[in-house]
CSV table of C-alpha atoms in Angstrom, one decimal:
chain,number,residue,atom,x,y,z
A,233,MET,CA,80.7,16.9,130.3
A,234,PRO,CA,77.9,18.5,127.9
A,235,PRO,CA,79.0,21.6,126.3
A,236,GLN,CA,76.1,23.5,128.3
A,237,LEU,CA,77.5,22.3,131.4
A,238,LYS,CA,80.9,23.3,130.5
A,239,VAL,CA,79.7,26.9,129.8
A,240,VAL,CA,77.7,27.0,133.1
A,241,ALA,CA,80.9,25.7,135.1
A,242,LEU,CA,83.1,27.9,133.5
A,243,ALA,CA,80.7,31.1,134.4
A,244,LEU,CA,80.5,29.9,137.7
A,245,LEU,CA,84.4,29.5,138.2
A,246,ARG,CA,84.8,33.2,136.8
A,247,ILE,CA,82.2,34.5,139.4
A,248,GLY,CA,84.0,32.6,142.1
A,249,LEU,CA,87.5,34.0,141.2
A,250,ALA,CA,85.9,37.4,140.9
A,251,SER,CA,84.2,37.2,144.4
A,252,LEU,CA,87.5,36.1,145.9
A,253,ALA,CA,89.3,38.9,144.2
A,254,ALA,CA,86.9,41.5,145.3
A,255,GLY,CA,87.0,40.0,148.7
A,256,ALA,CA,90.9,40.3,148.9
A,257,VAL,CA,90.7,44.1,147.4
A,258,ALA,CA,88.0,44.8,150.4
A,259,LEU,CA,90.3,43.1,153.2
A,260,TRP,CA,93.2,45.0,151.5
A,261,VAL,CA,91.3,48.2,151.7
A,262,GLY,CA,89.9,47.6,155.2
A,263,VAL,CA,93.3,46.8,156.8
A,264,ARG,CA,94.9,50.2,155.1
A,265,TRP,CA,92.1,52.1,156.7
A,266,LEU,CA,92.3,50.4,160.0
A,267,GLU,CA,96.1,51.0,159.8
A,268,ARG,CA,95.9,54.4,158.9
A,269,ASN,CA,92.9,55.7,161.3
A,270,LYS,CA,93.3,53.3,164.4
A,271,LEU,CA,97.2,52.7,165.0
A,272,PHE,CA,98.1,56.4,165.8
A,273,TYR,CA,95.9,58.5,168.0
A,274,PRO,CA,98.0,61.9,167.7
A,275,SER,CA,97.1,65.2,169.7
A,276,ARG,CA,98.2,68.5,168.5
A,277,ASP,CA,97.5,70.2,172.0
A,278,ILE,CA,100.6,70.7,174.3
A,279,THR,CA,98.9,70.5,177.8
A,280,VAL,CA,102.1,70.4,180.0
A,281,ILE,CA,105.5,71.6,179.7
A,282,PRO,CA,108.4,70.3,181.6
A,283,ARG,CA,108.7,73.3,183.7
A,284,SER,CA,105.1,72.7,185.2
A,285,LEU,CA,107.0,70.1,186.9
A,286,GLY,CA,110.0,72.1,187.9
A,287,MET,CA,112.5,70.9,184.9
A,288,ALA,CA,114.4,73.5,182.7
A,289,PHE,CA,114.1,72.5,179.2
A,290,SER,CA,115.1,73.3,175.6
A,291,ASP,CA,112.7,73.5,172.8
A,292,VAL,CA,114.2,71.5,170.0
A,293,THR,CA,113.1,71.5,166.2
A,294,LEU,CA,114.7,68.9,163.8
A,295,THR,CA,114.4,68.1,160.4
A,296,THR,CA,114.3,64.5,159.4
A,297,SER,CA,116.1,62.8,156.1
A,298,ASP,CA,113.0,63.2,154.2
A,299,GLY,CA,112.3,67.1,155.1
A,300,VAL,CA,109.9,66.8,158.0
A,301,LYS,CA,110.3,69.2,160.7
A,302,ILE,CA,109.7,67.4,164.2
A,303,HIS,CA,109.5,68.8,167.6
A,304,GLY,CA,111.0,68.0,171.0
A,305,TRP,CA,112.2,68.9,174.3
A,306,PHE,CA,115.7,68.5,176.1
A,307,ILE,CA,115.5,68.0,179.5
A,308,PRO,CA,119.2,68.3,181.3
A,309,LYS,CA,119.8,65.8,183.9
A,310,GLY,CA,118.7,66.8,187.9
A,311,PRO,CA,120.6,65.8,190.9
A,312,GLY,CA,120.1,61.9,191.2
A,313,PRO,CA,121.7,58.4,191.7
A,314,LEU,CA,122.7,58.1,188.2
A,315,ALA,CA,123.9,62.0,187.5
A,316,SER,CA,127.6,60.9,187.9
A,317,GLN,CA,127.1,59.0,184.8
A,318,ASP,CA,126.0,61.5,182.6
A,319,LEU,CA,123.6,59.6,180.6
A,320,THR,CA,121.0,60.8,178.3
A,321,VAL,CA,117.4,58.8,177.6
A,322,LEU,CA,116.1,59.2,174.1
A,323,PHE,CA,112.4,58.8,174.8
A,324,CYS,CA,110.1,57.0,172.2
A,325,HIS,CA,106.7,57.5,173.3
A,326,GLY,CA,103.5,55.6,172.5
A,327,ASN,CA,100.7,56.0,169.8
A,328,ALA,CA,98.6,58.4,171.5
A,329,GLY,CA,98.7,62.1,172.4
A,330,ASN,CA,102.2,63.8,172.4
A,331,ILE,CA,105.1,64.6,174.3
A,332,SER,CA,103.3,66.7,176.8
A,333,ASN,CA,101.6,63.5,178.1
A,334,ARG,CA,105.1,62.1,179.1
A,335,VAL,CA,106.1,64.9,181.2
A,336,GLU,CA,105.3,62.9,184.4
A,337,LYS,CA,107.7,60.1,183.4
A,338,ALA,CA,110.2,62.4,182.1
A,339,ALA,CA,109.9,63.8,185.7
A,340,ILE,CA,110.8,60.4,187.0
A,341,LEU,CA,113.9,59.9,185.0
A,342,HIS,CA,115.3,63.4,185.4
A,343,LYS,CA,114.9,62.8,189.3
A,344,LEU,CA,117.3,59.5,188.7
A,345,GLY,CA,119.9,62.0,187.4
A,346,LEU,CA,119.4,61.4,183.8
A,347,SER,CA,118.9,63.8,181.1
A,348,VAL,CA,116.0,63.2,178.9
A,349,PHE,CA,115.1,64.0,174.8
A,350,VAL,CA,111.5,63.2,174.4
A,351,PHE,CA,110.4,64.1,170.8
A,352,ASP,CA,107.1,63.8,168.7
A,353,TYR,CA,106.9,61.6,165.8
A,354,ARG,CA,105.5,63.4,162.6
A,355,GLY,CA,101.8,64.2,163.1
A,356,PHE,CA,102.1,64.4,166.6
A,357,GLY,CA,102.2,67.7,169.0
A,358,LYS,CA,104.0,70.5,166.9
A,359,SER,CA,105.8,68.0,164.4
A,360,GLU,CA,105.0,68.1,160.6
A,361,GLY,CA,103.5,65.4,158.6
A,362,ARG,CA,101.6,62.3,159.1
A,363,PRO,CA,102.7,58.9,161.1
A,364,ASP,CA,103.7,55.7,159.6
A,365,GLU,CA,106.4,52.9,160.7
A,366,GLN,CA,109.1,54.1,158.3
A,367,GLY,CA,108.6,57.7,158.9
A,368,THR,CA,108.9,57.4,162.7
A,369,TYR,CA,112.2,55.6,162.2
A,370,ARG,CA,113.4,58.4,160.4
A,371,ASP,CA,112.2,60.5,163.2
A,372,ALA,CA,114.2,58.7,165.7
A,373,ASP,CA,117.3,58.8,163.4
A,374,ALA,CA,117.0,62.6,163.4
A,375,ALA,CA,116.5,62.6,167.2
A,376,TYR,CA,119.5,60.1,167.7
A,377,LEU,CA,121.7,62.6,165.3
A,378,TYR,CA,120.6,65.6,167.3
A,379,LEU,CA,122.3,64.3,170.6
A,380,THR,CA,125.4,62.6,169.2
A,381,GLU,CA,126.1,65.6,166.7
A,382,LYS,CA,124.4,68.8,168.3
A,383,ARG,CA,125.1,68.0,171.7
A,384,GLY,CA,128.1,65.6,171.5
A,385,ILE,CA,126.6,63.1,173.7
A,386,PRO,CA,129.0,59.6,173.0
A,387,PRO,CA,126.8,57.0,172.1
A,388,ALA,CA,127.7,55.1,174.9
A,389,ARG,CA,126.0,57.4,177.1
A,390,ILE,CA,122.5,57.1,175.2
A,391,VAL,CA,119.8,55.0,176.6
A,392,LEU,CA,116.8,54.1,174.1
A,393,HIS,CA,113.7,53.8,176.0
A,394,GLY,CA,110.6,52.8,174.2
A,395,GLU,CA,106.8,53.1,175.5
A,396,SER,CA,104.2,50.8,173.7
A,397,ILE,CA,104.4,51.3,169.9
A,398,GLY,CA,107.5,53.2,170.9
A,399,ASN,CA,109.4,50.3,171.5
A,400,GLY,CA,109.4,49.5,168.0
A,401,ILE,CA,111.1,52.8,167.2
A,402,ALA,CA,113.5,52.2,170.0
A,403,ILE,CA,114.3,48.9,169.1
A,404,GLU,CA,114.9,49.9,165.4
A,405,ALA,CA,117.1,52.8,166.8
A,406,ALA,CA,118.9,50.3,168.9
A,407,ILE,CA,119.8,48.1,165.8
A,408,ARG,CA,120.6,51.4,163.6
A,409,HIS,CA,122.7,53.1,166.2
A,410,PRO,CA,125.2,52.3,169.0
A,411,SER,CA,123.9,52.8,172.5
A,412,ARG,CA,124.6,52.1,175.9
A,413,ALA,CA,121.1,50.2,176.7
A,414,LEU,CA,117.5,49.5,175.9
A,415,ILE,CA,114.5,50.1,178.0
A,416,VAL,CA,111.2,48.1,176.6
A,417,GLU,CA,108.2,49.1,178.4
A,418,SER,CA,104.6,47.7,178.0
A,419,ALA,CA,105.5,46.1,174.5
A,420,PHE,CA,103.5,44.1,172.0
A,421,THR,CA,105.2,41.5,170.0
A,422,SER,CA,104.2,42.8,166.5
A,423,ILE,CA,101.3,44.5,165.0
A,424,VAL,CA,100.4,41.1,163.1
A,425,GLY,CA,100.6,39.4,166.4
A,426,MET,CA,98.0,42.1,168.0
A,427,GLY,CA,95.8,41.8,165.0
A,428,LYS,CA,95.5,38.1,165.2
A,429,ARG,CA,94.1,38.3,168.9
A,430,ILE,CA,91.4,40.4,167.5
A,431,MET,CA,91.1,38.6,164.0
A,432,PRO,CA,92.6,35.1,164.5
A,433,TYR,CA,91.1,33.6,161.1
A,434,LEU,CA,92.3,36.5,158.8
A,435,PRO,CA,95.5,36.3,157.0
A,436,LEU,CA,96.8,39.5,158.3
A,437,GLY,CA,100.5,38.9,157.6
A,438,LEU,CA,99.7,39.2,153.8
A,439,PHE,CA,98.1,42.5,154.0
A,440,CYS,CA,99.6,44.7,156.8
A,441,THR,CA,102.3,47.1,155.9
A,442,GLN,CA,102.8,48.6,159.2
A,443,ARG,CA,104.7,45.9,161.0
A,444,TYR,CA,106.7,47.2,164.3
A,445,ASP,CA,107.8,43.7,164.6
A,446,HIS,CA,109.6,43.9,168.2
A,447,LEU,CA,109.9,40.1,168.3
A,448,ALA,CA,111.8,39.5,165.4
A,449,LYS,CA,113.9,42.4,166.0
A,450,LEU,CA,114.8,42.2,169.7
A,451,PRO,CA,117.2,39.4,169.9
A,452,HIS,CA,119.6,41.4,167.4
A,453,VAL,CA,120.0,44.4,169.6
A,454,GLY,CA,123.3,43.6,170.9
A,455,ARG,CA,123.3,45.7,174.2
A,456,PRO,CA,121.7,45.4,177.6
A,457,VAL,CA,117.9,45.3,177.8
A,458,LEU,CA,115.2,46.0,180.6
A,459,VAL,CA,112.1,44.5,179.7
A,460,MET,CA,108.7,45.8,181.8
A,461,HIS,CA,104.8,44.9,181.5
A,462,SER,CA,101.8,44.7,184.0
A,463,PRO,CA,99.9,41.8,184.3
A,464,GLY,CA,97.0,43.9,184.5
A,465,ASP,CA,98.0,45.7,181.1
A,466,GLU,CA,94.2,45.9,179.3
A,467,VAL,CA,95.8,46.9,176.0
A,468,ILE,CA,98.8,44.6,175.6
A,469,PRO,CA,98.8,41.3,176.9
A,470,PHE,CA,101.0,40.6,179.8
A,471,GLU,CA,102.1,37.2,178.1
A,472,MET,CA,103.7,39.4,175.2
A,473,GLY,CA,106.2,41.1,177.5
A,474,GLN,CA,106.9,37.7,178.8
A,475,GLU,CA,107.5,36.4,175.3
A,476,LEU,CA,109.8,39.5,174.3
A,477,PHE,CA,111.8,39.1,177.5
A,478,ALA,CA,112.5,35.4,176.7
A,479,ALA,CA,113.6,36.4,173.1
A,480,ALA,CA,116.1,39.1,174.4
A,481,ALA,CA,119.6,38.3,174.4
A,482,GLU,CA,121.8,38.4,177.6
A,483,PRO,CA,122.1,40.5,179.6
A,484,LYS,CA,118.8,41.4,180.3
A,485,SER,CA,116.4,42.4,183.3
A,486,TRP,CA,112.8,42.1,183.9
A,487,LEU,CA,110.2,44.6,186.0
A,488,GLU,CA,106.7,43.4,186.7
A,489,LEU,CA,104.7,46.4,186.6
A,490,LYS,CA,101.5,47.1,188.3
A,491,GLY,CA,98.0,48.6,187.2
A,492,GLY,CA,97.0,49.6,183.7
A,493,HIS,CA,98.9,50.0,180.3
A,494,ASP,CA,99.2,53.8,180.8
A,495,SER,CA,99.6,53.8,184.6
A,496,GLY,CA,101.8,50.9,185.0
A,497,PHE,CA,104.8,53.1,185.7
A,498,TYR,CA,103.0,55.0,188.3
A,499,GLU,CA,101.3,52.3,190.2
A,500,ALA,CA,104.8,50.2,190.4
A,501,GLY,CA,105.6,53.1,192.5
A,502,GLU,CA,109.4,52.8,194.0
A,503,ALA,CA,109.9,49.7,191.8
A,504,TYR,CA,109.8,51.5,188.7
A,505,PRO,CA,112.6,54.2,189.3
A,506,THR,CA,114.5,51.6,191.5
A,507,ALA,CA,114.5,48.9,188.6
A,508,ILE,CA,116.0,51.7,186.0
A,509,TRP,CA,118.6,52.9,188.4
A,510,THR,CA,119.6,49.4,189.1
A,511,PHE,CA,119.9,48.3,185.7
A,512,LEU,CA,121.6,51.5,184.3
A,513,ALA,CA,123.9,51.4,187.4
A,514,GLN,CA,125.5,48.1,185.9
A,515,PRO,CA,128.7,48.7,184.3
């Protein structure tokens, strides 16, 4: 090759490599922005309290292992078919709103005779800080220690219950801490899995730092699992719920919900509390 052509070829190669590098940086920055701004939708407004639905409760403030103060409500059990078992549900909510948007669901659990501790991750409601995956795991650790150390609840009487992105937090807690059972409600397989459905041609696995990899972790939980999902879920595909159920180890149970992502528990009617009662009534 003539020297002049070699110079041109090297220049083009450098330009191509620079363009690729610039594209990779732009993709990395874009994924970071999406993770920071689109993964969580916290609200600071507390719109309803448990007393609004006739439930007594304690206002709780905890400090996480990295010094963040988080807020929650402990709701003592009501009369119901599971009251004699003296179980407490540690409820990990979804990525939007705050605990005040879960009071109606807490009331269903309360009516079953279950105590409920629902807490806000950092950045939600009255909790300090800003949410990210590892931070939410620390928040759940603090909530779990509150139940076991401050309230003296035996691990064998704690039920971990996740909702949407909260499933990743509940599943991680189930791996880190002993408990009675795990409830997985309206869950995706992973953040990368969800991203690939939207942007199938991008190598998101190389760039995502927020994983919430439910599918990889669920088989290692090692306790009874109830998986619930609706075919009408407009946010998380029903097939993902089926995939998670297939991956879960025995013993496991399944409930097909009805309606949308946020209304499936309500539109399922009595099937929802009945499935939880049947699942937790098992020895």
